[in-house]
Amino acid sequence: MAGTLTHPYNDIGNLWLRGSFHGHCSENSRCASLPLRDSVQWYQEAGADFLGLTDHDAITALDEMRRMYPDIILLEGFEYSSCENLLFVGEKAEPLYELPLGEALECRGDDLLSMVCHPTPRVEGPEYWSLEKMTELGCWPDGIEIYNGHYGTETGRANGRQPLGTGLWDEALTAGHRLWGYANDDSHDPEDLGNAWNMVAVEERTEAAVIRAARAGRCYGTTGLLLQGIDVDGAHLDIRLSAPARGRFIGSGGAVLKEAVDDSFEYTMAMEGYVRFEAEGDSGRIFLQPLFSQ
Ligand SMILES: [Zn+2]
Ligand SMILES: [Zn+2]
């Protein structure tokens, strides 16, 4: 029986903007070596459309950079860092890091995007974010950082880090929490620049439109592999990528439902609670948002 799917890729236009929501500057994060201006200049030259500056419990003022680099959308924010880290980013941010995290989440406005950061930062070691800790907050963020570029570099991996956060994502989705996945480079050092980003389908090229689309899941995460098209007809999905890759449809419990090497992929959903698609190839990885069977 063909059902209909609930998903964020309905009626998206052709205006896709590229950018990372998570990054630091040496002026306001001791762990970062990149000065603000070098960073903004690098992203503008690399063709990024937007960039989030999210220092640890600090809001970096962007007025001067916005004047100097009018071609890139600069987003203000912070990384809540006095417990397991959580990102807040928007056109304008208030110092919500002064509040307990649950309260900060609860009183954030519609104009702030929020996400759990690098939920599994180490290959081995103590637990960081868990579904239990997220539940205890009493208020859910918009999503989870499912790829953190800073932890995927050679230096990051040599230090026992790992970039993927899809384990917690599947756990949350399986439990019925509709959280979106985001990919960021979490730039601290030159090695991080452009390692991961989001493609966001917007109605217009403004700060507010980027945040609105990202909060609604009208985006996907990538480290280089791009989406050429997605068609949803009833319960049937057709996905086309920019290059051949090993792609898989993933469902409840993180189970691999179908896997193939190709540049186009199809799947018909039955009664799975959710299905999401991810792939990796020579040009990188891609992570689409989940589609729900009701
Ligand atoms: Zn840091
Ligand atoms: Zn960070």
XYZ file of C-alpha atoms and ligand atoms in Angstrom:
296
model
C 0.000 0.000 0.000
C 1.478 3.331 -1.020
C 1.471 5.823 1.818
C 2.706 9.370 1.896
C 5.851 10.548 3.560
C 6.505 13.515 5.782
C 9.837 15.129 4.960
C 11.484 18.546 4.612
C 12.290 18.427 0.877
C 8.789 19.332 -0.370
C 8.553 22.447 -2.523
C 12.185 23.450 -2.188
C 13.402 25.924 -4.788
C 16.706 26.166 -6.589
C 18.470 28.544 -4.235
C 20.886 26.447 -2.196
C 23.320 28.220 0.116
C 26.478 26.630 1.425
C 27.940 27.103 4.891
C 29.022 25.864 8.295
C 27.091 26.904 11.404
C 29.953 26.173 13.787
C 33.331 27.899 13.974
C 35.701 29.749 16.283
C 38.168 32.621 16.212
C 41.385 33.013 18.185
C 40.203 36.340 19.644
C 37.411 34.655 21.642
C 38.227 30.927 21.854
C 41.521 29.925 23.426
C 41.428 26.564 21.598
C 41.393 28.286 18.165
C 44.378 29.542 16.149
C 42.445 31.288 13.326
C 41.918 35.051 13.677
C 38.387 36.199 12.814
C 39.339 38.225 9.776
C 41.487 35.464 8.202
C 38.667 33.051 8.697
C 35.934 35.220 7.148
C 38.201 36.075 4.227
C 39.007 32.406 3.604
C 35.317 31.420 3.512
C 34.387 34.290 1.240
C 37.177 33.386 -1.203
C 36.185 29.707 -1.029
C 32.658 30.598 -2.128
C 30.830 29.977 1.149
C 27.451 31.733 1.346
C 27.168 31.823 5.118
C 29.273 31.233 8.193
C 28.372 30.871 11.868
C 30.799 32.217 14.481
C 30.174 30.294 17.675
C 32.865 30.838 20.275
C 32.857 29.052 23.613
C 30.440 30.914 25.921
C 31.145 34.157 24.093
C 29.403 36.072 21.327
C 31.821 37.455 18.776
C 30.734 40.853 17.448
C 30.389 40.715 13.664
C 29.398 44.272 12.704
C 32.810 45.195 11.338
C 33.174 41.910 9.415
C 29.676 42.362 7.974
C 30.751 45.761 6.663
C 34.042 44.447 5.263
C 32.635 41.244 3.723
C 29.107 42.016 2.552
C 29.011 39.014 0.173
C 28.937 36.409 2.918
C 26.085 35.991 5.411
C 27.625 36.072 8.894
C 25.685 34.444 11.714
C 26.171 35.281 15.360
C 26.092 32.692 18.113
C 27.949 30.748 20.748
C 28.796 27.216 21.768
C 27.321 26.548 25.203
C 30.379 25.024 26.865
C 29.931 24.729 30.634
C 28.552 21.191 30.130
C 28.307 18.947 27.056
C 28.441 21.467 24.224
C 25.383 22.772 22.387
C 25.364 25.344 19.606
C 23.087 28.384 19.283
C 23.308 30.437 16.094
C 21.231 33.108 14.352
C 21.265 36.615 12.961
C 21.593 38.030 16.464
C 22.320 36.041 19.643
C 21.819 36.893 23.308
C 24.169 35.550 26.027
C 21.928 32.589 26.892
C 25.044 30.734 28.113
C 24.496 32.592 31.379
C 21.417 30.396 31.974
C 21.197 26.680 32.766
C 21.189 24.850 29.419
C 17.591 23.587 29.612
C 16.401 27.133 30.282
C 18.540 28.552 27.490
C 16.926 26.093 25.067
C 13.474 26.826 26.371
C 13.660 30.581 26.066
C 15.514 30.777 22.748
C 13.442 32.444 20.063
C 12.357 31.053 16.698
C 15.273 32.910 15.165
C 17.988 30.749 16.775
C 19.108 27.395 15.414
C 20.269 24.990 18.115
C 22.099 21.685 17.936
C 23.988 19.239 20.090
C 27.691 19.380 19.144
C 29.936 16.416 18.247
C 27.917 13.913 20.327
C 30.575 11.173 20.112
C 33.857 13.078 20.058
C 36.182 10.179 20.848
C 36.790 6.761 19.320
C 37.074 5.411 22.871
C 36.508 7.000 26.213
C 33.751 8.285 28.451
C 30.262 8.941 27.150
C 29.603 12.518 26.053
C 26.067 13.358 24.852
C 23.463 10.601 25.233
C 19.732 10.390 24.584
C 19.201 10.363 28.332
C 21.139 13.617 28.800
C 19.220 15.226 25.944
C 15.896 14.114 27.442
C 16.881 15.528 30.838
C 17.232 19.015 29.329
C 13.441 19.172 29.199
C 13.517 21.006 25.869
C 14.793 19.675 22.550
C 17.244 21.451 20.244
C 16.567 21.504 16.489
C 19.076 18.800 15.809
C 22.413 17.106 16.156
C 25.786 17.812 14.601
C 26.152 14.532 12.747
C 29.534 15.402 11.239
C 32.206 17.566 12.896
C 35.064 18.393 10.517
C 37.477 19.502 13.268
C 37.367 15.983 14.743
C 37.801 14.344 11.355
C 41.128 15.926 10.405
C 44.404 14.018 10.545
C 45.268 15.900 13.737
C 41.857 15.195 15.246
C 42.064 11.491 14.465
C 45.649 11.305 15.779
C 44.267 12.667 19.055
C 41.639 9.918 19.291
C 38.785 12.050 17.912
C 36.172 10.988 15.386
C 33.738 13.152 13.411
C 30.480 11.149 13.170
C 27.415 11.744 15.308
C 24.979 9.512 13.414
C 24.794 6.924 16.229
C 22.974 9.266 18.597
C 20.910 10.618 15.686
C 19.554 7.137 14.846
C 18.937 6.477 18.525
C 16.907 9.694 18.869
C 15.019 9.131 15.589
C 14.241 5.541 16.582
C 12.802 6.826 19.880
C 10.516 9.166 17.882
C 12.392 12.477 18.299
C 12.381 14.310 14.984
C 15.812 15.913 15.097
C 17.625 17.182 12.011
C 21.265 16.429 11.192
C 23.851 19.138 10.472
C 27.463 18.989 9.286
C 29.980 21.677 10.295
C 33.723 22.165 10.064
C 33.926 23.577 13.643
C 36.878 25.607 12.386
C 39.573 26.228 14.982
C 42.690 25.875 12.811
C 43.563 26.252 9.100
C 43.405 22.461 8.681
C 39.657 22.545 9.488
C 38.534 25.096 6.913
C 35.824 23.778 4.607
C 35.952 20.176 5.866
C 32.175 19.926 6.245
C 29.185 22.139 5.598
C 25.434 22.297 5.001
C 23.575 22.994 1.785
C 20.463 24.919 2.785
C 17.484 25.486 0.442
C 16.350 29.055 1.091
C 13.635 31.375 -0.194
C 15.999 34.347 -0.210
C 19.583 35.210 0.590
C 19.197 36.527 4.144
C 20.293 35.545 7.651
C 16.694 34.872 8.672
C 15.998 32.670 5.635
C 19.081 30.502 6.313
C 18.052 29.925 9.932
C 14.388 29.337 9.046
C 15.305 26.716 6.425
C 17.868 24.979 8.648
C 15.387 24.796 11.538
C 12.847 23.214 9.194
C 15.381 20.648 7.939
C 15.440 22.046 4.400
C 19.132 21.201 4.160
C 21.640 18.382 4.120
C 25.133 17.828 5.437
C 28.149 17.173 3.236
C 31.913 16.905 3.107
C 31.918 17.272 -0.689
C 29.302 14.985 -2.213
C 26.272 16.967 -3.428
C 22.610 16.234 -4.040
C 21.523 16.596 -7.676
C 17.888 15.884 -6.980
C 15.392 14.122 -4.755
C 11.931 13.040 -5.841
C 9.348 11.644 -3.492
C 6.312 10.016 -5.062
C 3.991 8.486 -2.489
C 6.283 6.228 -0.477
C 8.907 5.987 -3.230
C 12.193 7.934 -3.099
C 14.571 8.722 -5.938
C 17.887 10.321 -5.038
C 20.557 11.523 -7.470
C 24.079 12.493 -6.402
C 26.811 14.605 -8.004
C 29.123 11.573 -8.318
C 29.036 7.803 -7.837
C 29.249 6.741 -4.206
C 28.411 3.937 -1.834
C 24.957 4.923 -0.615
C 22.668 3.415 1.969
C 19.157 3.830 3.289
C 19.100 3.601 7.062
C 16.118 3.000 9.302
C 15.146 2.255 12.909
C 18.008 1.300 15.164
C 20.488 2.454 12.516
C 19.754 -0.679 10.438
C 20.995 -0.612 6.829
C 17.870 -1.266 4.727
C 19.477 -1.106 1.280
C 22.986 -0.385 0.015
C 24.454 0.150 -3.453
C 27.301 1.827 -5.348
C 25.825 4.204 -7.933
C 25.006 7.859 -8.536
C 21.266 7.307 -8.231
C 19.370 5.409 -5.582
C 15.778 4.402 -4.984
C 13.795 3.019 -2.132
C 10.143 2.391 -1.361
C 9.189 2.895 2.234
C 6.868 0.449 3.925
C 6.050 0.893 7.588
C 9.494 2.008 8.777
C 9.151 4.871 11.228
C 11.880 6.788 9.413
C 14.361 6.305 6.623
C 17.412 8.450 5.968
C 20.044 8.338 3.233
C 23.793 8.723 3.493
C 26.640 8.018 1.082
C 30.389 8.277 0.721
C 32.609 8.343 -2.330
C 35.819 9.872 -3.681
C 34.372 13.379 -3.382
C 33.247 12.972 0.220
C 30.173 12.159 2.256
C 26.548 13.266 2.200
C 23.809 12.978 4.840
C 20.192 13.705 3.901
C 17.465 14.430 6.458
C 15.144 11.647 7.581
C 11.806 10.985 5.886
C 8.959 9.774 8.059
C 6.262 7.334 7.070
C 3.586 9.447 8.761
Zn 36.978 24.837 20.807
Zn 33.282 24.252 18.554
